[in-house]
Amino acid sequence: MLHPGLSETEPSGATVLAITSGKGGVGKTNIAANLAICLAGLHQRVVLMDADLGLGNLDVVLNIQSRHHLAHVISGHRELEQIIHIGPLGVEVICGGSGIEMLANMNTFQRQRLLDGLDALHRRADFLIIDTGAGIQSNVVSFCLASDQTLVVTTPEPTAMTDAYAMIKVLAANGYAGRISIVVNMAHSVSEGRLIYRQIADVAGRFLNCPVYEGGLLCRDEAVPNAVRKRMPVVLGSPKSPFALSLNEIGMRLTRGKCQKCQRGGFFRKVVHWFF
Ligand SMILES: Nc1ncnc2c1ncn2[C@@H]1O[C@H](COP(=O)(O)OP(=O)(O)OP(=O)(O)O)[C@@H](O)[C@H]1O
Ligand SMILES: [Mg+2]
């Protein structure tokens, strides 16, 4: 079923998933990269964007060379098509670098041209996955506010949980129209993961009146750091590991719910709108 705001005939573009967290180091990049591969394995066209303006490292997890990013397009040294890296299973990877911030310095014509190119990328994919930086600063929040779904990643650590809640609070305060889901990563057991999800969802429901869905539970699994060391995405190097199996389930669930697009229009234009 389409969202009431979307017509049957209008090409609605990719479902945009922002993968974010309040606290750093909770597993966003590994989840984003491997989820993108899972979705590609399910015959989805996937664009993956590294939107961590500080220390993005999708290239390390995917073992791709990313010498050029959006800033090089903005400075005129590269065309957008030239900075798209083809990753595993055809996932198209684009590194944002500090590019989005630089959009402010472009003249209107240049900016329109670039946004047209980015929106074309968005339209031709089934999923656009954004790996954001951590924290509630405006660049991270802008990507989330413009997305259809935000997966807020937390671990069982109390600080990660508190920061995840802070992120949900900021999204709610800005009237976020998309769907917020919690992904609990590095849980020691399924029951611990579920408890953490419930605790955050209960508080968000009670104090923010904001529904928060269960995005998935991923257990602590040595296969993940081992895969990073080998520079081989874990879903390809250890497809039977608990982390890979759970992530595949999340991917399957997302493809089933794909039509739940909440927002219409150009994603990148919305990011710019929220950014400035
Ligand atoms: N389920 C897991 N089990 C064990 N280790 C994990 C798991 N998920 C992630 N890690 C490890 O945690 C570390 C941080 O992961 P990652 O870089 O994906 O986090 P991040 O949230 O993207 O960090 P940042 O906020 O710095 O961008 C990595 O060393 C990774 O191998
Ligand atoms: Mg990261």
PDB file of C-alpha atoms in Angstrom, residues 45-222:
ATOM      1  CA  ARG A  45      19.196  -1.638  -6.182  1.00  0.00           C
ATOM      2  CA  VAL A  46      21.081  -0.031  -3.346  1.00  0.00           C
ATOM      3  CA  VAL A  47      22.956   3.239  -3.025  1.00  0.00           C
ATOM      4  CA  LEU A  48      25.014   3.600   0.136  1.00  0.00           C
ATOM      5  CA  MET A  49      26.205   7.005   1.235  1.00  0.00           C
ATOM      6  CA  ASP A  50      28.898   7.752   3.753  1.00  0.00           C
ATOM      7  CA  ALA A  51      27.548  10.910   5.364  1.00  0.00           C
ATOM      8  CA  ASP A  52      29.903  10.903   8.321  1.00  0.00           C
ATOM      9  CA  LEU A  53      31.505  14.280   7.780  1.00  0.00           C
ATOM     10  CA  GLY A  54      34.270  13.503  10.223  1.00  0.00           C
ATOM     11  CA  LEU A  55      35.659  10.005  10.158  1.00  0.00           C
ATOM     12  CA  GLY A  56      33.640   8.019   7.652  1.00  0.00           C
ATOM     13  CA  ASN A  57      35.079   4.561   7.133  1.00  0.00           C
ATOM     14  CA  LEU A  58      32.671   2.700   4.912  1.00  0.00           C
ATOM     15  CA  ASP A  59      35.524   2.335   2.460  1.00  0.00           C
ATOM     16  CA  VAL A  60      37.496   0.314   5.005  1.00  0.00           C
ATOM     17  CA  VAL A  61      34.605  -2.020   5.812  1.00  0.00           C
ATOM     18  CA  LEU A  62      33.820  -2.522   2.106  1.00  0.00           C
ATOM     19  CA  ASN A  63      37.439  -2.551   0.999  1.00  0.00           C
ATOM     20  CA  ILE A  64      36.967   0.046  -1.694  1.00  0.00           C
ATOM     21  CA  GLN A  65      39.206   2.934  -2.650  1.00  0.00           C
ATOM     22  CA  SER A  66      37.465   6.204  -1.949  1.00  0.00           C
ATOM     23  CA  ARG A  67      39.966   8.896  -2.785  1.00  0.00           C
ATOM     24  CA  HIS A  68      37.244  11.097  -4.241  1.00  0.00           C
ATOM     25  CA  HIS A  69      34.049  12.254  -2.630  1.00  0.00           C
ATOM     26  CA  LEU A  70      31.319  14.816  -2.933  1.00  0.00           C
ATOM     27  CA  ALA A  71      33.646  17.709  -2.129  1.00  0.00           C
ATOM     28  CA  HIS A  72      35.604  16.928  -5.336  1.00  0.00           C
ATOM     29  CA  VAL A  73      32.381  17.200  -7.337  1.00  0.00           C
ATOM     30  CA  ILE A  74      31.593  20.498  -5.676  1.00  0.00           C
ATOM     31  CA  SER A  75      35.055  21.855  -6.349  1.00  0.00           C
ATOM     32  CA  GLY A  76      34.645  20.835  -9.997  1.00  0.00           C
ATOM     33  CA  HIS A  77      37.440  18.253  -9.990  1.00  0.00           C
ATOM     34  CA  ARG A  78      35.137  15.272 -10.583  1.00  0.00           C
ATOM     35  CA  GLU A  79      31.706  14.515 -12.018  1.00  0.00           C
ATOM     36  CA  LEU A  80      29.190  12.873  -9.708  1.00  0.00           C
ATOM     37  CA  GLU A  81      29.301   9.616 -11.723  1.00  0.00           C
ATOM     38  CA  GLN A  82      33.072   9.471 -11.201  1.00  0.00           C
ATOM     39  CA  ILE A  83      32.846   9.313  -7.419  1.00  0.00           C
ATOM     40  CA  ILE A  84      30.414   6.395  -7.328  1.00  0.00           C
ATOM     41  CA  HIS A  85      32.249   3.231  -6.342  1.00  0.00           C
ATOM     42  CA  ILE A  86      30.734  -0.105  -7.207  1.00  0.00           C
ATOM     43  CA  GLY A  87      30.909  -2.241  -4.088  1.00  0.00           C
ATOM     44  CA  PRO A  88      30.001  -5.886  -3.442  1.00  0.00           C
ATOM     45  CA  LEU A  89      26.900  -7.194  -5.277  1.00  0.00           C
ATOM     46  CA  GLY A  90      26.684  -3.947  -7.219  1.00  0.00           C
ATOM     47  CA  VAL A  91      26.030  -1.677  -4.235  1.00  0.00           C
ATOM     48  CA  GLU A  92      26.768   1.873  -5.378  1.00  0.00           C
ATOM     49  CA  VAL A  93      28.805   3.684  -2.759  1.00  0.00           C
ATOM     50  CA  ILE A  94      29.155   7.426  -2.563  1.00  0.00           C
ATOM     51  CA  CYS A  95      31.332   9.208  -0.060  1.00  0.00           C
ATOM     52  CA  GLY A  96      29.935  12.481   1.153  1.00  0.00           C
ATOM     53  CA  GLY A  97      33.027  13.786   2.878  1.00  0.00           C
ATOM     54  CA  SER A  98      32.499  17.389   3.808  1.00  0.00           C
ATOM     55  CA  GLY A  99      30.519  17.879   0.606  1.00  0.00           C
ATOM     56  CA  ILE A 100      27.095  18.620   1.994  1.00  0.00           C
ATOM     57  CA  GLU A 101      28.488  21.442   4.117  1.00  0.00           C
ATOM     58  CA  MET A 102      30.186  22.877   1.038  1.00  0.00           C
ATOM     59  CA  LEU A 103      26.876  23.060  -0.814  1.00  0.00           C
ATOM     60  CA  ALA A 104      26.308  26.323   1.021  1.00  0.00           C
ATOM     61  CA  ASN A 105      29.183  27.924  -0.891  1.00  0.00           C
ATOM     62  CA  MET A 106      27.958  26.957  -4.357  1.00  0.00           C
ATOM     63  CA  ASN A 107      26.088  29.314  -6.586  1.00  0.00           C
ATOM     64  CA  THR A 108      22.443  28.479  -7.232  1.00  0.00           C
ATOM     65  CA  PHE A 109      23.086  27.033 -10.687  1.00  0.00           C
ATOM     66  CA  GLN A 110      25.884  24.709  -9.506  1.00  0.00           C
ATOM     67  CA  ARG A 111      23.890  23.610  -6.502  1.00  0.00           C
ATOM     68  CA  GLN A 112      20.791  22.836  -8.603  1.00  0.00           C
ATOM     69  CA  ARG A 113      22.893  20.799 -11.012  1.00  0.00           C
ATOM     70  CA  LEU A 114      24.426  18.742  -8.235  1.00  0.00           C
ATOM     71  CA  LEU A 115      21.110  18.232  -6.450  1.00  0.00           C
ATOM     72  CA  ASP A 116      19.580  17.092  -9.751  1.00  0.00           C
ATOM     73  CA  GLY A 117      22.363  14.518 -10.085  1.00  0.00           C
ATOM     74  CA  LEU A 118      21.952  13.306  -6.508  1.00  0.00           C
ATOM     75  CA  ASP A 119      18.202  13.104  -6.880  1.00  0.00           C
ATOM     76  CA  ALA A 120      18.624  11.022 -10.034  1.00  0.00           C
ATOM     77  CA  LEU A 121      20.680   8.589  -7.945  1.00  0.00           C
ATOM     78  CA  HIS A 122      17.917   8.528  -5.366  1.00  0.00           C
ATOM     79  CA  ARG A 123      15.234   7.893  -7.990  1.00  0.00           C
ATOM     80  CA  ARG A 124      16.944   4.970  -9.670  1.00  0.00           C
ATOM     81  CA  ALA A 125      17.546   2.986  -6.471  1.00  0.00           C
ATOM     82  CA  ASP A 126      15.218   0.908  -4.324  1.00  0.00           C
ATOM     83  CA  PHE A 127      17.071   1.771  -1.134  1.00  0.00           C
ATOM     84  CA  LEU A 128      19.313   4.673  -0.245  1.00  0.00           C
ATOM     85  CA  ILE A 129      21.189   3.904   2.958  1.00  0.00           C
ATOM     86  CA  ILE A 130      22.888   6.734   4.790  1.00  0.00           C
ATOM     87  CA  ASP A 131      25.639   6.037   7.302  1.00  0.00           C
ATOM     88  CA  THR A 132      25.597   9.177   9.440  1.00  0.00           C
ATOM     89  CA  GLY A 133      28.073  10.293  12.050  1.00  0.00           C
ATOM     90  CA  ALA A 134      27.157   9.929  15.721  1.00  0.00           C
ATOM     91  CA  GLY A 135      25.493  12.554  17.868  1.00  0.00           C
ATOM     92  CA  ILE A 136      22.793  15.135  17.711  1.00  0.00           C
ATOM     93  CA  GLN A 137      24.620  17.854  15.772  1.00  0.00           C
ATOM     94  CA  SER A 138      22.726  19.396  12.890  1.00  0.00           C
ATOM     95  CA  ASN A 139      24.482  17.588  10.038  1.00  0.00           C
ATOM     96  CA  VAL A 140      23.517  14.178  11.433  1.00  0.00           C
ATOM     97  CA  VAL A 141      20.001  15.252  12.334  1.00  0.00           C
ATOM     98  CA  SER A 142      19.413  16.781   8.869  1.00  0.00           C
ATOM     99  CA  PHE A 143      20.022  13.451   7.147  1.00  0.00           C
ATOM    100  CA  CYS A 144      17.670  11.709   9.553  1.00  0.00           C
ATOM    101  CA  LEU A 145      14.902  14.285   9.232  1.00  0.00           C
ATOM    102  CA  ALA A 146      14.974  13.957   5.436  1.00  0.00           C
ATOM    103  CA  SER A 147      14.864  10.142   5.483  1.00  0.00           C
ATOM    104  CA  ASP A 148      11.875   7.793   5.418  1.00  0.00           C
ATOM    105  CA  GLN A 149      13.154   5.641   8.237  1.00  0.00           C
ATOM    106  CA  THR A 150      15.793   6.191  10.868  1.00  0.00           C
ATOM    107  CA  LEU A 151      17.470   3.222  12.466  1.00  0.00           C
ATOM    108  CA  VAL A 152      18.880   4.404  15.780  1.00  0.00           C
ATOM    109  CA  VAL A 153      21.643   2.015  16.777  1.00  0.00           C
ATOM    110  CA  THR A 154      22.452   1.420  20.424  1.00  0.00           C
ATOM    111  CA  THR A 155      24.367  -1.124  22.441  1.00  0.00           C
ATOM    112  CA  PRO A 156      23.426  -2.357  25.922  1.00  0.00           C
ATOM    113  CA  GLU A 157      25.739   0.266  27.457  1.00  0.00           C
ATOM    114  CA  PRO A 158      23.730   2.775  29.507  1.00  0.00           C
ATOM    115  CA  THR A 159      25.542   5.716  27.861  1.00  0.00           C
ATOM    116  CA  ALA A 160      24.656   4.429  24.385  1.00  0.00           C
ATOM    117  CA  MET A 161      21.030   3.977  25.451  1.00  0.00           C
ATOM    118  CA  THR A 162      20.797   7.475  26.938  1.00  0.00           C
ATOM    119  CA  ASP A 163      22.320   8.974  23.790  1.00  0.00           C
ATOM    120  CA  ALA A 164      19.964   6.958  21.570  1.00  0.00           C
ATOM    121  CA  TYR A 165      17.063   8.409  23.515  1.00  0.00           C
ATOM    122  CA  ALA A 166      18.517  11.926  23.101  1.00  0.00           C
ATOM    123  CA  MET A 167      18.592  11.377  19.326  1.00  0.00           C
ATOM    124  CA  ILE A 168      14.956  10.211  19.312  1.00  0.00           C
ATOM    125  CA  LYS A 169      14.026  13.259  21.366  1.00  0.00           C
ATOM    126  CA  VAL A 170      15.633  15.633  18.837  1.00  0.00           C
ATOM    127  CA  LEU A 171      13.890  13.908  15.915  1.00  0.00           C
ATOM    128  CA  ALA A 172      10.543  14.070  17.723  1.00  0.00           C
ATOM    129  CA  ALA A 173      11.074  17.734  18.650  1.00  0.00           C
ATOM    130  CA  ASN A 174      11.643  18.530  14.966  1.00  0.00           C
ATOM    131  CA  GLY A 175       8.395  16.835  13.973  1.00  0.00           C
ATOM    132  CA  TYR A 176      10.100  13.947  12.164  1.00  0.00           C
ATOM    133  CA  ALA A 177       7.610  12.415   9.733  1.00  0.00           C
ATOM    134  CA  GLY A 178       9.429   9.110   9.214  1.00  0.00           C
ATOM    135  CA  ARG A 179       9.567   5.911  11.176  1.00  0.00           C
ATOM    136  CA  ILE A 180      12.040   5.511  14.015  1.00  0.00           C
ATOM    137  CA  SER A 181      13.348   2.045  14.816  1.00  0.00           C
ATOM    138  CA  ILE A 182      15.867   0.934  17.401  1.00  0.00           C
ATOM    139  CA  VAL A 183      18.543  -1.559  16.432  1.00  0.00           C
ATOM    140  CA  VAL A 184      20.253  -3.079  19.446  1.00  0.00           C
ATOM    141  CA  ASN A 185      23.776  -4.134  18.520  1.00  0.00           C
ATOM    142  CA  MET A 186      26.348  -6.102  20.538  1.00  0.00           C
ATOM    143  CA  ALA A 187      23.634  -7.574  22.759  1.00  0.00           C
ATOM    144  CA  HIS A 188      24.786 -10.509  24.888  1.00  0.00           C
ATOM    145  CA  SER A 189      21.513 -12.354  24.275  1.00  0.00           C
ATOM    146  CA  VAL A 190      18.236 -11.932  22.443  1.00  0.00           C
ATOM    147  CA  SER A 191      16.422 -11.356  25.732  1.00  0.00           C
ATOM    148  CA  GLU A 192      18.854  -8.599  26.732  1.00  0.00           C
ATOM    149  CA  GLY A 193      18.440  -6.980  23.306  1.00  0.00           C
ATOM    150  CA  ARG A 194      14.679  -7.085  23.525  1.00  0.00           C
ATOM    151  CA  LEU A 195      14.692  -5.616  27.032  1.00  0.00           C
ATOM    152  CA  ILE A 196      16.820  -2.696  25.860  1.00  0.00           C
ATOM    153  CA  TYR A 197      14.526  -2.032  22.939  1.00  0.00           C
ATOM    154  CA  ARG A 198      11.489  -2.078  25.264  1.00  0.00           C
ATOM    155  CA  GLN A 199      13.075   0.264  27.779  1.00  0.00           C
ATOM    156  CA  ILE A 200      13.832   2.906  25.144  1.00  0.00           C
ATOM    157  CA  ALA A 201      10.518   2.476  23.342  1.00  0.00           C
ATOM    158  CA  ASP A 202       8.573   2.759  26.621  1.00  0.00           C
ATOM    159  CA  VAL A 203      10.287   5.984  27.654  1.00  0.00           C
ATOM    160  CA  ALA A 204       9.896   7.474  24.163  1.00  0.00           C
ATOM    161  CA  GLY A 205       6.215   6.554  24.168  1.00  0.00           C
ATOM    162  CA  ARG A 206       5.607   7.925  27.640  1.00  0.00           C
ATOM    163  CA  PHE A 207       7.604  11.167  27.567  1.00  0.00           C
ATOM    164  CA  LEU A 208       7.754  12.026  23.861  1.00  0.00           C
ATOM    165  CA  ASN A 209       4.573  10.392  22.661  1.00  0.00           C
ATOM    166  CA  CYS A 210       6.730   9.043  19.856  1.00  0.00           C
ATOM    167  CA  PRO A 211       6.298   5.496  18.543  1.00  0.00           C
ATOM    168  CA  VAL A 212       9.580   3.641  18.259  1.00  0.00           C
ATOM    169  CA  TYR A 213       9.692   0.298  16.462  1.00  0.00           C
ATOM    170  CA  GLU A 214      11.912  -2.727  16.934  1.00  0.00           C
ATOM    171  CA  GLY A 215      14.437  -2.533  14.112  1.00  0.00           C
ATOM    172  CA  GLY A 216      16.329  -5.685  14.969  1.00  0.00           C
ATOM    173  CA  LEU A 217      18.631  -7.330  17.473  1.00  0.00           C
ATOM    174  CA  LEU A 218      22.245  -8.090  16.697  1.00  0.00           C
ATOM    175  CA  CYS A 219      24.394 -10.016  19.132  1.00  0.00           C
ATOM    176  CA  ARG A 220      28.002  -9.348  19.984  1.00  0.00           C
ATOM    177  CA  ASP A 221      29.857 -11.461  17.470  1.00  0.00           C
ATOM    178  CA  GLU A 222      33.614 -11.723  16.982  1.00  0.00           C
TER     179      GLU A 222
END
